[in-house]
Amino acid sequence: MNNNVWQALMYSAIAGLSTGIGSLIALFAKKTNKTFLSVSLGFSAGVMIYVSFAELLKNSEEMLAESFGQVKGTVFSVVSLFCGIVAVMLIESLLPESKKELSADDCDEEKKRRRLLRSGVFTALTIAVHNLPEGLATFVSALNDPKLAVPVVAAVAIHNIPEGIAVSTPVFFATGSRAKAFWYSFLSGLAEPLGAVIGYLLLLPILNETVFGVLYGAVAGIMLYIALAELLPSANEQSSEKLAVNIGLVAGMLVMAVSLILFL
């Protein structure tokens, strides 16, 4: 591979592994601070909801409109969104925890812990899926013009930091393990350079606007489901202070809004 390819792969790795910066939040959190946990989970939900509507679904509609026209493109984008929701619901139904209810002997804290762990795992998988096309996009931009790619990589890295928080916080509070919290988050970020490698080796010749549009729409649906069905219920369970959850939710949206503006 030539120098430009290696440089593009390095840029994708830097952008993706910045989730590890966000995951370091688990190293400083106090496991007994339920308000912090509620704010963090609300923050994570805000990140996902804003990204789903302001970036992923918007990009999906634009890409599919290029292929099928405005009306059909919007319809296919919405269908992709709901396909993503159905897909994650099916995955959830296959998990052992979702097949059966907890026994009567299980306490409320155990229920909360198991929901948190499920939220963290789902979030890690969702972010990993989201990072695959993002890694490919970063790779392609860096391959075409390394100098122009620098601000793009910086913006991606900035908005990957709260994604790291979204994974690490619930995993830490569910397991009590800072190491697990860090590695779940860090490994989800590895999907970004993996997307770059897959793109270089296999997918680049066949990827087009239509494929990207469908993929972005599906990931938006997955993120919305995780935020609404997993993260926000967990946030409300952890603390009676609803204001804390709402502050986290709005803060997550605001941080992602700023990071996406930097992406422009």
PDB file of C-alpha atoms in Angstrom:
ATOM      1  CA  MET A   1       0.000   0.000   0.000  1.00  0.00           C
ATOM      2  CA  ASN A   2       1.249   3.520  -0.761  1.00  0.00           C
ATOM      3  CA  ASN A   3       1.811   6.235   1.815  1.00  0.00           C
ATOM      4  CA  ASN A   4      -1.594   7.832   1.224  1.00  0.00           C
ATOM      5  CA  VAL A   5      -3.357   4.573   2.068  1.00  0.00           C
ATOM      6  CA  TRP A   6      -1.399   4.144   5.303  1.00  0.00           C
ATOM      7  CA  GLN A   7      -2.093   7.761   6.226  1.00  0.00           C
ATOM      8  CA  ALA A   8      -5.812   7.358   5.510  1.00  0.00           C
ATOM      9  CA  LEU A   9      -5.942   4.209   7.655  1.00  0.00           C
ATOM     10  CA  MET A  10      -4.146   6.035  10.458  1.00  0.00           C
ATOM     11  CA  TYR A  11      -6.637   8.913  10.314  1.00  0.00           C
ATOM     12  CA  SER A  12      -9.554   6.468  10.536  1.00  0.00           C
ATOM     13  CA  ALA A  13      -7.951   4.762  13.532  1.00  0.00           C
ATOM     14  CA  ILE A  14      -7.416   8.088  15.334  1.00  0.00           C
ATOM     15  CA  ALA A  15     -11.036   9.113  14.745  1.00  0.00           C
ATOM     16  CA  GLY A  16     -12.482   5.784  15.844  1.00  0.00           C
ATOM     17  CA  LEU A  17     -10.311   5.137  18.879  1.00  0.00           C
ATOM     18  CA  SER A  18     -11.194   8.525  20.334  1.00  0.00           C
ATOM     19  CA  THR A  19     -14.123   6.640  21.865  1.00  0.00           C
ATOM     20  CA  GLY A  20     -11.484   5.471  24.337  1.00  0.00           C
ATOM     21  CA  ILE A  21     -11.203   9.040  25.594  1.00  0.00           C
ATOM     22  CA  GLY A  22     -14.881   9.028  26.422  1.00  0.00           C
ATOM     23  CA  SER A  23     -14.593   5.625  28.068  1.00  0.00           C
ATOM     24  CA  LEU A  24     -12.021   6.986  30.522  1.00  0.00           C
ATOM     25  CA  ILE A  25     -14.971   8.655  32.269  1.00  0.00           C
ATOM     26  CA  ALA A  26     -15.564   5.259  33.882  1.00  0.00           C
ATOM     27  CA  LEU A  27     -12.182   5.472  35.577  1.00  0.00           C
ATOM     28  CA  PHE A  28     -13.269   8.561  37.529  1.00  0.00           C
ATOM     29  CA  ALA A  29     -16.921   7.783  38.202  1.00  0.00           C
ATOM     30  CA  LYS A  30     -18.144   6.770  41.642  1.00  0.00           C
ATOM     31  CA  LYS A  31     -20.329   3.708  41.435  1.00  0.00           C
ATOM     32  CA  THR A  32     -22.641   5.034  44.148  1.00  0.00           C
ATOM     33  CA  ASN A  33     -23.392   8.297  42.336  1.00  0.00           C
ATOM     34  CA  LYS A  34     -26.799   7.487  40.856  1.00  0.00           C
ATOM     35  CA  THR A  35     -27.429  11.065  39.752  1.00  0.00           C
ATOM     36  CA  PHE A  36     -24.247  11.017  37.691  1.00  0.00           C
ATOM     37  CA  LEU A  37     -25.380   7.753  36.127  1.00  0.00           C
ATOM     38  CA  SER A  38     -28.807   9.180  35.265  1.00  0.00           C
ATOM     39  CA  VAL A  39     -27.257  12.268  33.691  1.00  0.00           C
ATOM     40  CA  SER A  40     -24.798  10.115  31.725  1.00  0.00           C
ATOM     41  CA  LEU A  41     -27.487   7.788  30.412  1.00  0.00           C
ATOM     42  CA  GLY A  42     -29.673  10.772  29.479  1.00  0.00           C
ATOM     43  CA  PHE A  43     -26.636  12.310  27.789  1.00  0.00           C
ATOM     44  CA  SER A  44     -26.061   9.094  25.834  1.00  0.00           C
ATOM     45  CA  ALA A  45     -29.697   9.023  24.727  1.00  0.00           C
ATOM     46  CA  GLY A  46     -29.455  12.654  23.612  1.00  0.00           C
ATOM     47  CA  VAL A  47     -26.364  11.842  21.561  1.00  0.00           C
ATOM     48  CA  MET A  48     -28.098   8.981  19.789  1.00  0.00           C
ATOM     49  CA  ILE A  49     -31.397  10.762  19.170  1.00  0.00           C
ATOM     50  CA  TYR A  50     -29.737  13.874  17.749  1.00  0.00           C
ATOM     51  CA  VAL A  51     -27.318  11.914  15.556  1.00  0.00           C
ATOM     52  CA  SER A  52     -30.160   9.741  14.262  1.00  0.00           C
ATOM     53  CA  PHE A  53     -32.279  12.654  13.042  1.00  0.00           C
ATOM     54  CA  ALA A  54     -29.729  15.403  12.335  1.00  0.00           C
ATOM     55  CA  GLU A  55     -27.072  13.298  10.633  1.00  0.00           C
ATOM     56  CA  LEU A  56     -27.942   9.699   9.773  1.00  0.00           C
ATOM     57  CA  LEU A  57     -31.555   9.993   8.622  1.00  0.00           C
ATOM     58  CA  LYS A  58     -30.819  13.258   6.825  1.00  0.00           C
ATOM     59  CA  ASN A  59     -27.872  11.693   4.973  1.00  0.00           C
ATOM     60  CA  SER A  60     -29.961   8.623   4.193  1.00  0.00           C
ATOM     61  CA  GLU A  61     -32.728  10.700   2.603  1.00  0.00           C
ATOM     62  CA  GLU A  62     -30.264  12.757   0.565  1.00  0.00           C
ATOM     63  CA  MET A  63     -28.374   9.718  -0.719  1.00  0.00           C
ATOM     64  CA  LEU A  64     -31.474   7.737  -1.617  1.00  0.00           C
ATOM     65  CA  ALA A  65     -33.050  10.800  -3.254  1.00  0.00           C
ATOM     66  CA  GLU A  66     -30.037  10.925  -5.569  1.00  0.00           C
ATOM     67  CA  SER A  67     -30.837   7.377  -6.698  1.00  0.00           C
ATOM     68  CA  PHE A  68     -34.652   7.302  -6.692  1.00  0.00           C
ATOM     69  CA  GLY A  69     -35.892  10.891  -6.550  1.00  0.00           C
ATOM     70  CA  GLN A  70     -37.102  12.904  -3.570  1.00  0.00           C
ATOM     71  CA  VAL A  71     -40.356  11.080  -2.817  1.00  0.00           C
ATOM     72  CA  LYS A  72     -39.148   7.511  -3.294  1.00  0.00           C
ATOM     73  CA  GLY A  73     -35.858   8.346  -1.602  1.00  0.00           C
ATOM     74  CA  THR A  74     -37.699   9.606   1.488  1.00  0.00           C
ATOM     75  CA  VAL A  75     -39.925   6.518   1.529  1.00  0.00           C
ATOM     76  CA  PHE A  76     -36.961   4.142   1.248  1.00  0.00           C
ATOM     77  CA  SER A  77     -35.147   6.068   3.963  1.00  0.00           C
ATOM     78  CA  VAL A  78     -38.104   5.729   6.345  1.00  0.00           C
ATOM     79  CA  VAL A  79     -38.408   2.018   5.487  1.00  0.00           C
ATOM     80  CA  SER A  80     -34.702   1.597   6.267  1.00  0.00           C
ATOM     81  CA  LEU A  81     -35.223   3.382   9.585  1.00  0.00           C
ATOM     82  CA  PHE A  82     -37.974   0.992  10.662  1.00  0.00           C
ATOM     83  CA  CYS A  83     -36.030  -2.011   9.374  1.00  0.00           C
ATOM     84  CA  GLY A  84     -33.254  -0.983  11.740  1.00  0.00           C
ATOM     85  CA  ILE A  85     -35.741  -0.767  14.620  1.00  0.00           C
ATOM     86  CA  VAL A  86     -37.205  -4.187  13.818  1.00  0.00           C
ATOM     87  CA  ALA A  87     -33.726  -5.684  13.490  1.00  0.00           C
ATOM     88  CA  VAL A  88     -32.640  -4.564  16.957  1.00  0.00           C
ATOM     89  CA  MET A  89     -35.959  -5.701  18.432  1.00  0.00           C
ATOM     90  CA  LEU A  90     -35.368  -9.161  16.968  1.00  0.00           C
ATOM     91  CA  ILE A  91     -31.835  -9.211  18.352  1.00  0.00           C
ATOM     92  CA  GLU A  92     -33.159  -8.211  21.759  1.00  0.00           C
ATOM     93  CA  SER A  93     -35.725 -11.015  21.674  1.00  0.00           C
ATOM     94  CA  LEU A  94     -32.920 -13.541  21.161  1.00  0.00           C
ATOM     95  CA  LEU A  95     -31.044 -12.470  24.269  1.00  0.00           C
ATOM     96  CA  PRO A  96     -31.529 -14.830  27.230  1.00  0.00           C
ATOM     97  CA  GLU A  97     -32.498 -11.916  29.489  1.00  0.00           C
ATOM     98  CA  SER A  98     -35.346 -10.886  27.197  1.00  0.00           C
ATOM     99  CA  LYS A  99     -36.784 -14.388  26.865  1.00  0.00           C
ATOM    100  CA  LYS A 100     -37.781 -14.730  30.481  1.00  0.00           C
ATOM    101  CA  GLU A 101     -38.715 -12.497  33.353  1.00  0.00           C
ATOM    102  CA  LEU A 102     -36.568 -12.262  36.423  1.00  0.00           C
ATOM    103  CA  SER A 103     -37.704 -14.505  39.264  1.00  0.00           C
ATOM    104  CA  ALA A 104     -39.545 -13.126  42.265  1.00  0.00           C
ATOM    105  CA  ASP A 105     -36.391 -13.467  44.324  1.00  0.00           C
ATOM    106  CA  ASP A 106     -34.507 -10.984  42.164  1.00  0.00           C
ATOM    107  CA  CYS A 107     -34.313  -7.573  43.794  1.00  0.00           C
ATOM    108  CA  ASP A 108     -34.884  -4.212  42.112  1.00  0.00           C
ATOM    109  CA  GLU A 109     -31.156  -3.495  42.093  1.00  0.00           C
ATOM    110  CA  GLU A 110     -30.488  -6.692  40.148  1.00  0.00           C
ATOM    111  CA  LYS A 111     -33.129  -5.779  37.593  1.00  0.00           C
ATOM    112  CA  LYS A 112     -31.559  -2.361  37.182  1.00  0.00           C
ATOM    113  CA  ARG A 113     -28.074  -3.858  36.881  1.00  0.00           C
ATOM    114  CA  ARG A 114     -29.137  -6.288  34.178  1.00  0.00           C
ATOM    115  CA  ARG A 115     -30.938  -3.569  32.217  1.00  0.00           C
ATOM    116  CA  LEU A 116     -27.855  -1.366  32.447  1.00  0.00           C
ATOM    117  CA  LEU A 117     -25.577  -4.119  31.176  1.00  0.00           C
ATOM    118  CA  ARG A 118     -27.927  -4.828  28.274  1.00  0.00           C
ATOM    119  CA  SER A 119     -28.032  -1.110  27.471  1.00  0.00           C
ATOM    120  CA  GLY A 120     -24.243  -0.925  27.452  1.00  0.00           C
ATOM    121  CA  VAL A 121     -23.850  -3.962  25.201  1.00  0.00           C
ATOM    122  CA  PHE A 122     -26.517  -2.758  22.762  1.00  0.00           C
ATOM    123  CA  THR A 123     -24.951   0.696  22.681  1.00  0.00           C
ATOM    124  CA  ALA A 124     -21.508  -0.760  21.972  1.00  0.00           C
ATOM    125  CA  LEU A 125     -22.866  -2.866  19.106  1.00  0.00           C
ATOM    126  CA  THR A 126     -24.841   0.047  17.679  1.00  0.00           C
ATOM    127  CA  ILE A 127     -21.879   2.410  17.772  1.00  0.00           C
ATOM    128  CA  ALA A 128     -19.701  -0.269  16.190  1.00  0.00           C
ATOM    129  CA  VAL A 129     -22.175  -0.600  13.300  1.00  0.00           C
ATOM    130  CA  HIS A 130     -22.392   3.188  13.004  1.00  0.00           C
ATOM    131  CA  ASN A 131     -18.605   3.489  12.959  1.00  0.00           C
ATOM    132  CA  LEU A 132     -18.114   1.066  10.051  1.00  0.00           C
ATOM    133  CA  PRO A 133     -19.433   3.393   7.309  1.00  0.00           C
ATOM    134  CA  GLU A 134     -18.065   6.399   9.200  1.00  0.00           C
ATOM    135  CA  GLY A 135     -14.603   4.801   9.115  1.00  0.00           C
ATOM    136  CA  LEU A 136     -14.935   4.151   5.423  1.00  0.00           C
ATOM    137  CA  ALA A 137     -16.002   7.758   4.805  1.00  0.00           C
ATOM    138  CA  THR A 138     -13.037   9.058   6.805  1.00  0.00           C
ATOM    139  CA  PHE A 139     -10.712   6.745   4.911  1.00  0.00           C
ATOM    140  CA  VAL A 140     -11.979   7.841   1.504  1.00  0.00           C
ATOM    141  CA  SER A 141     -11.712  11.564   2.338  1.00  0.00           C
ATOM    142  CA  ALA A 142      -8.182  11.096   3.669  1.00  0.00           C
ATOM    143  CA  LEU A 143      -7.188   9.036   0.664  1.00  0.00           C
ATOM    144  CA  ASN A 144      -8.379  11.722  -1.744  1.00  0.00           C
ATOM    145  CA  ASP A 145      -6.883  14.708   0.109  1.00  0.00           C
ATOM    146  CA  PRO A 146      -4.978  14.086   3.390  1.00  0.00           C
ATOM    147  CA  LYS A 147      -4.762  17.804   4.222  1.00  0.00           C
ATOM    148  CA  LEU A 148      -8.484  18.350   3.741  1.00  0.00           C
ATOM    149  CA  ALA A 149      -9.205  15.264   5.845  1.00  0.00           C
ATOM    150  CA  VAL A 150      -7.574  16.686   8.997  1.00  0.00           C
ATOM    151  CA  PRO A 151     -10.538  18.842  10.137  1.00  0.00           C
ATOM    152  CA  VAL A 152     -12.914  16.022   9.186  1.00  0.00           C
ATOM    153  CA  VAL A 153     -10.996  13.550  11.339  1.00  0.00           C
ATOM    154  CA  ALA A 154     -10.872  16.049  14.206  1.00  0.00           C
ATOM    155  CA  ALA A 155     -14.643  16.567  14.080  1.00  0.00           C
ATOM    156  CA  VAL A 156     -15.317  12.811  13.959  1.00  0.00           C
ATOM    157  CA  ALA A 157     -12.980  12.275  16.904  1.00  0.00           C
ATOM    158  CA  ILE A 158     -14.718  14.981  18.932  1.00  0.00           C
ATOM    159  CA  HIS A 159     -18.171  13.529  18.403  1.00  0.00           C
ATOM    160  CA  ASN A 160     -16.900   9.980  19.080  1.00  0.00           C
ATOM    161  CA  ILE A 161     -15.925  10.987  22.629  1.00  0.00           C
ATOM    162  CA  PRO A 162     -19.532  11.148  23.933  1.00  0.00           C
ATOM    163  CA  GLU A 163     -20.180   7.847  22.146  1.00  0.00           C
ATOM    164  CA  GLY A 164     -17.445   6.373  24.344  1.00  0.00           C
ATOM    165  CA  ILE A 165     -19.240   7.737  27.402  1.00  0.00           C
ATOM    166  CA  ALA A 166     -22.469   6.174  26.150  1.00  0.00           C
ATOM    167  CA  VAL A 167     -20.892   2.717  26.254  1.00  0.00           C
ATOM    168  CA  SER A 168     -18.585   2.908  29.264  1.00  0.00           C
ATOM    169  CA  THR A 169     -20.937   4.395  31.852  1.00  0.00           C
ATOM    170  CA  PRO A 170     -23.719   1.755  31.862  1.00  0.00           C
ATOM    171  CA  VAL A 171     -21.209  -1.101  31.626  1.00  0.00           C
ATOM    172  CA  PHE A 172     -19.244   0.229  34.602  1.00  0.00           C
ATOM    173  CA  PHE A 173     -22.291   0.780  36.779  1.00  0.00           C
ATOM    174  CA  ALA A 174     -23.661  -2.663  35.847  1.00  0.00           C
ATOM    175  CA  THR A 175     -20.458  -4.647  36.391  1.00  0.00           C
ATOM    176  CA  GLY A 176     -18.386  -2.462  38.714  1.00  0.00           C
ATOM    177  CA  SER A 177     -15.414  -3.134  36.421  1.00  0.00           C
ATOM    178  CA  ARG A 178     -13.577  -0.117  35.065  1.00  0.00           C
ATOM    179  CA  ALA A 179     -11.563  -2.406  32.789  1.00  0.00           C
ATOM    180  CA  LYS A 180     -14.694  -3.852  31.154  1.00  0.00           C
ATOM    181  CA  ALA A 181     -16.179  -0.383  30.751  1.00  0.00           C
ATOM    182  CA  PHE A 182     -13.041   0.854  29.037  1.00  0.00           C
ATOM    183  CA  TRP A 183     -12.593  -2.123  26.732  1.00  0.00           C
ATOM    184  CA  TYR A 184     -16.231  -2.320  25.618  1.00  0.00           C
ATOM    185  CA  SER A 185     -16.037   1.318  24.606  1.00  0.00           C
ATOM    186  CA  PHE A 186     -12.544   1.110  23.136  1.00  0.00           C
ATOM    187  CA  LEU A 187     -13.390  -1.954  21.057  1.00  0.00           C
ATOM    188  CA  SER A 188     -16.550  -0.351  19.669  1.00  0.00           C
ATOM    189  CA  GLY A 189     -14.274   2.376  18.322  1.00  0.00           C
ATOM    190  CA  LEU A 190     -12.154  -0.241  16.526  1.00  0.00           C
ATOM    191  CA  ALA A 191     -15.028  -0.606  14.069  1.00  0.00           C
ATOM    192  CA  GLU A 192     -13.959   2.680  12.494  1.00  0.00           C
ATOM    193  CA  PRO A 193     -10.508   1.591  11.282  1.00  0.00           C
ATOM    194  CA  LEU A 194     -12.064  -1.811  10.527  1.00  0.00           C
ATOM    195  CA  GLY A 195     -14.517  -0.057   8.227  1.00  0.00           C
ATOM    196  CA  ALA A 196     -11.592   1.600   6.491  1.00  0.00           C
ATOM    197  CA  VAL A 197      -9.787  -1.724   6.009  1.00  0.00           C
ATOM    198  CA  ILE A 198     -12.927  -3.480   4.743  1.00  0.00           C
ATOM    199  CA  GLY A 199     -13.550  -0.597   2.384  1.00  0.00           C
ATOM    200  CA  TYR A 200     -10.023  -0.784   1.015  1.00  0.00           C
ATOM    201  CA  LEU A 201      -9.979  -4.555   0.602  1.00  0.00           C
ATOM    202  CA  LEU A 202     -13.529  -5.461  -0.378  1.00  0.00           C
ATOM    203  CA  LEU A 203     -16.280  -2.895  -0.449  1.00  0.00           C
ATOM    204  CA  LEU A 204     -14.945   0.224  -2.120  1.00  0.00           C
ATOM    205  CA  PRO A 205     -15.680  -1.015  -5.685  1.00  0.00           C
ATOM    206  CA  ILE A 206     -19.325  -1.856  -4.929  1.00  0.00           C
ATOM    207  CA  LEU A 207     -20.359   0.829  -2.456  1.00  0.00           C
ATOM    208  CA  ASN A 208     -22.613   3.530  -3.812  1.00  0.00           C
ATOM    209  CA  GLU A 209     -25.061   6.189  -2.646  1.00  0.00           C
ATOM    210  CA  THR A 210     -27.910   3.689  -2.429  1.00  0.00           C
ATOM    211  CA  VAL A 211     -26.060   1.244  -0.178  1.00  0.00           C
ATOM    212  CA  PHE A 212     -24.860   4.039   2.087  1.00  0.00           C
ATOM    213  CA  GLY A 213     -28.354   5.543   2.221  1.00  0.00           C
ATOM    214  CA  VAL A 214     -29.982   2.288   3.317  1.00  0.00           C
ATOM    215  CA  LEU A 215     -27.226   1.633   5.846  1.00  0.00           C
ATOM    216  CA  TYR A 216     -27.462   5.094   7.392  1.00  0.00           C
ATOM    217  CA  GLY A 217     -31.245   4.825   7.669  1.00  0.00           C
ATOM    218  CA  ALA A 218     -31.038   1.434   9.390  1.00  0.00           C
ATOM    219  CA  VAL A 219     -28.403   2.622  11.859  1.00  0.00           C
ATOM    220  CA  ALA A 220     -30.578   5.649  12.676  1.00  0.00           C
ATOM    221  CA  GLY A 221     -33.419   3.273  13.545  1.00  0.00           C
ATOM    222  CA  ILE A 222     -31.158   1.139  15.715  1.00  0.00           C
ATOM    223  CA  MET A 223     -29.895   4.184  17.597  1.00  0.00           C
ATOM    224  CA  LEU A 224     -33.401   5.535  18.179  1.00  0.00           C
ATOM    225  CA  TYR A 225     -34.601   2.235  19.598  1.00  0.00           C
ATOM    226  CA  ILE A 226     -31.614   1.932  21.935  1.00  0.00           C
ATOM    227  CA  ALA A 227     -32.075   5.511  23.153  1.00  0.00           C
ATOM    228  CA  LEU A 228     -35.833   5.303  23.708  1.00  0.00           C
ATOM    229  CA  ALA A 229     -36.268   1.692  24.815  1.00  0.00           C
ATOM    230  CA  GLU A 230     -33.037   1.104  26.751  1.00  0.00           C
ATOM    231  CA  LEU A 231     -31.110   4.206  27.786  1.00  0.00           C
ATOM    232  CA  LEU A 232     -33.917   6.543  28.873  1.00  0.00           C
ATOM    233  CA  PRO A 233     -35.800   3.883  30.892  1.00  0.00           C
ATOM    234  CA  SER A 234     -32.528   2.956  32.601  1.00  0.00           C
ATOM    235  CA  ALA A 235     -31.803   6.612  33.335  1.00  0.00           C
ATOM    236  CA  ASN A 236     -35.221   7.098  34.951  1.00  0.00           C
ATOM    237  CA  GLU A 237     -34.843   3.929  37.014  1.00  0.00           C
ATOM    238  CA  GLN A 238     -31.540   5.026  38.530  1.00  0.00           C
ATOM    239  CA  SER A 239     -32.654   8.319  40.015  1.00  0.00           C
ATOM    240  CA  SER A 240     -35.860   9.971  41.152  1.00  0.00           C
ATOM    241  CA  GLU A 241     -34.497  13.302  39.916  1.00  0.00           C
ATOM    242  CA  LYS A 242     -36.148  13.597  36.495  1.00  0.00           C
ATOM    243  CA  LEU A 243     -34.439  16.942  35.959  1.00  0.00           C
ATOM    244  CA  ALA A 244     -31.058  15.171  35.959  1.00  0.00           C
ATOM    245  CA  VAL A 245     -32.154  12.901  33.108  1.00  0.00           C
ATOM    246  CA  ASN A 246     -33.543  15.825  31.121  1.00  0.00           C
ATOM    247  CA  ILE A 247     -30.379  17.880  31.636  1.00  0.00           C
ATOM    248  CA  GLY A 248     -28.302  14.960  30.397  1.00  0.00           C
ATOM    249  CA  LEU A 249     -30.617  14.477  27.403  1.00  0.00           C
ATOM    250  CA  VAL A 250     -30.394  18.115  26.303  1.00  0.00           C
ATOM    251  CA  ALA A 251     -26.642  18.261  26.983  1.00  0.00           C
ATOM    252  CA  GLY A 252     -26.077  15.205  24.792  1.00  0.00           C
ATOM    253  CA  MET A 253     -28.004  16.808  21.941  1.00  0.00           C
ATOM    254  CA  LEU A 254     -26.117  20.069  22.365  1.00  0.00           C
ATOM    255  CA  VAL A 255     -22.685  18.418  22.333  1.00  0.00           C
ATOM    256  CA  MET A 256     -23.523  16.475  19.181  1.00  0.00           C
ATOM    257  CA  ALA A 257     -24.980  19.585  17.535  1.00  0.00           C
ATOM    258  CA  VAL A 258     -21.723  21.468  18.134  1.00  0.00           C
ATOM    259  CA  SER A 259     -19.573  18.558  16.948  1.00  0.00           C
ATOM    260  CA  LEU A 260     -21.612  18.208  13.739  1.00  0.00           C
ATOM    261  CA  ILE A 261     -21.315  21.940  13.081  1.00  0.00           C
ATOM    262  CA  LEU A 262     -17.541  21.471  13.274  1.00  0.00           C
ATOM    263  CA  PHE A 263     -18.003  18.729  10.681  1.00  0.00           C
ATOM    264  CA  LEU A 264     -19.353  21.219   8.126  1.00  0.00           C
TER     265      LEU A 264
END
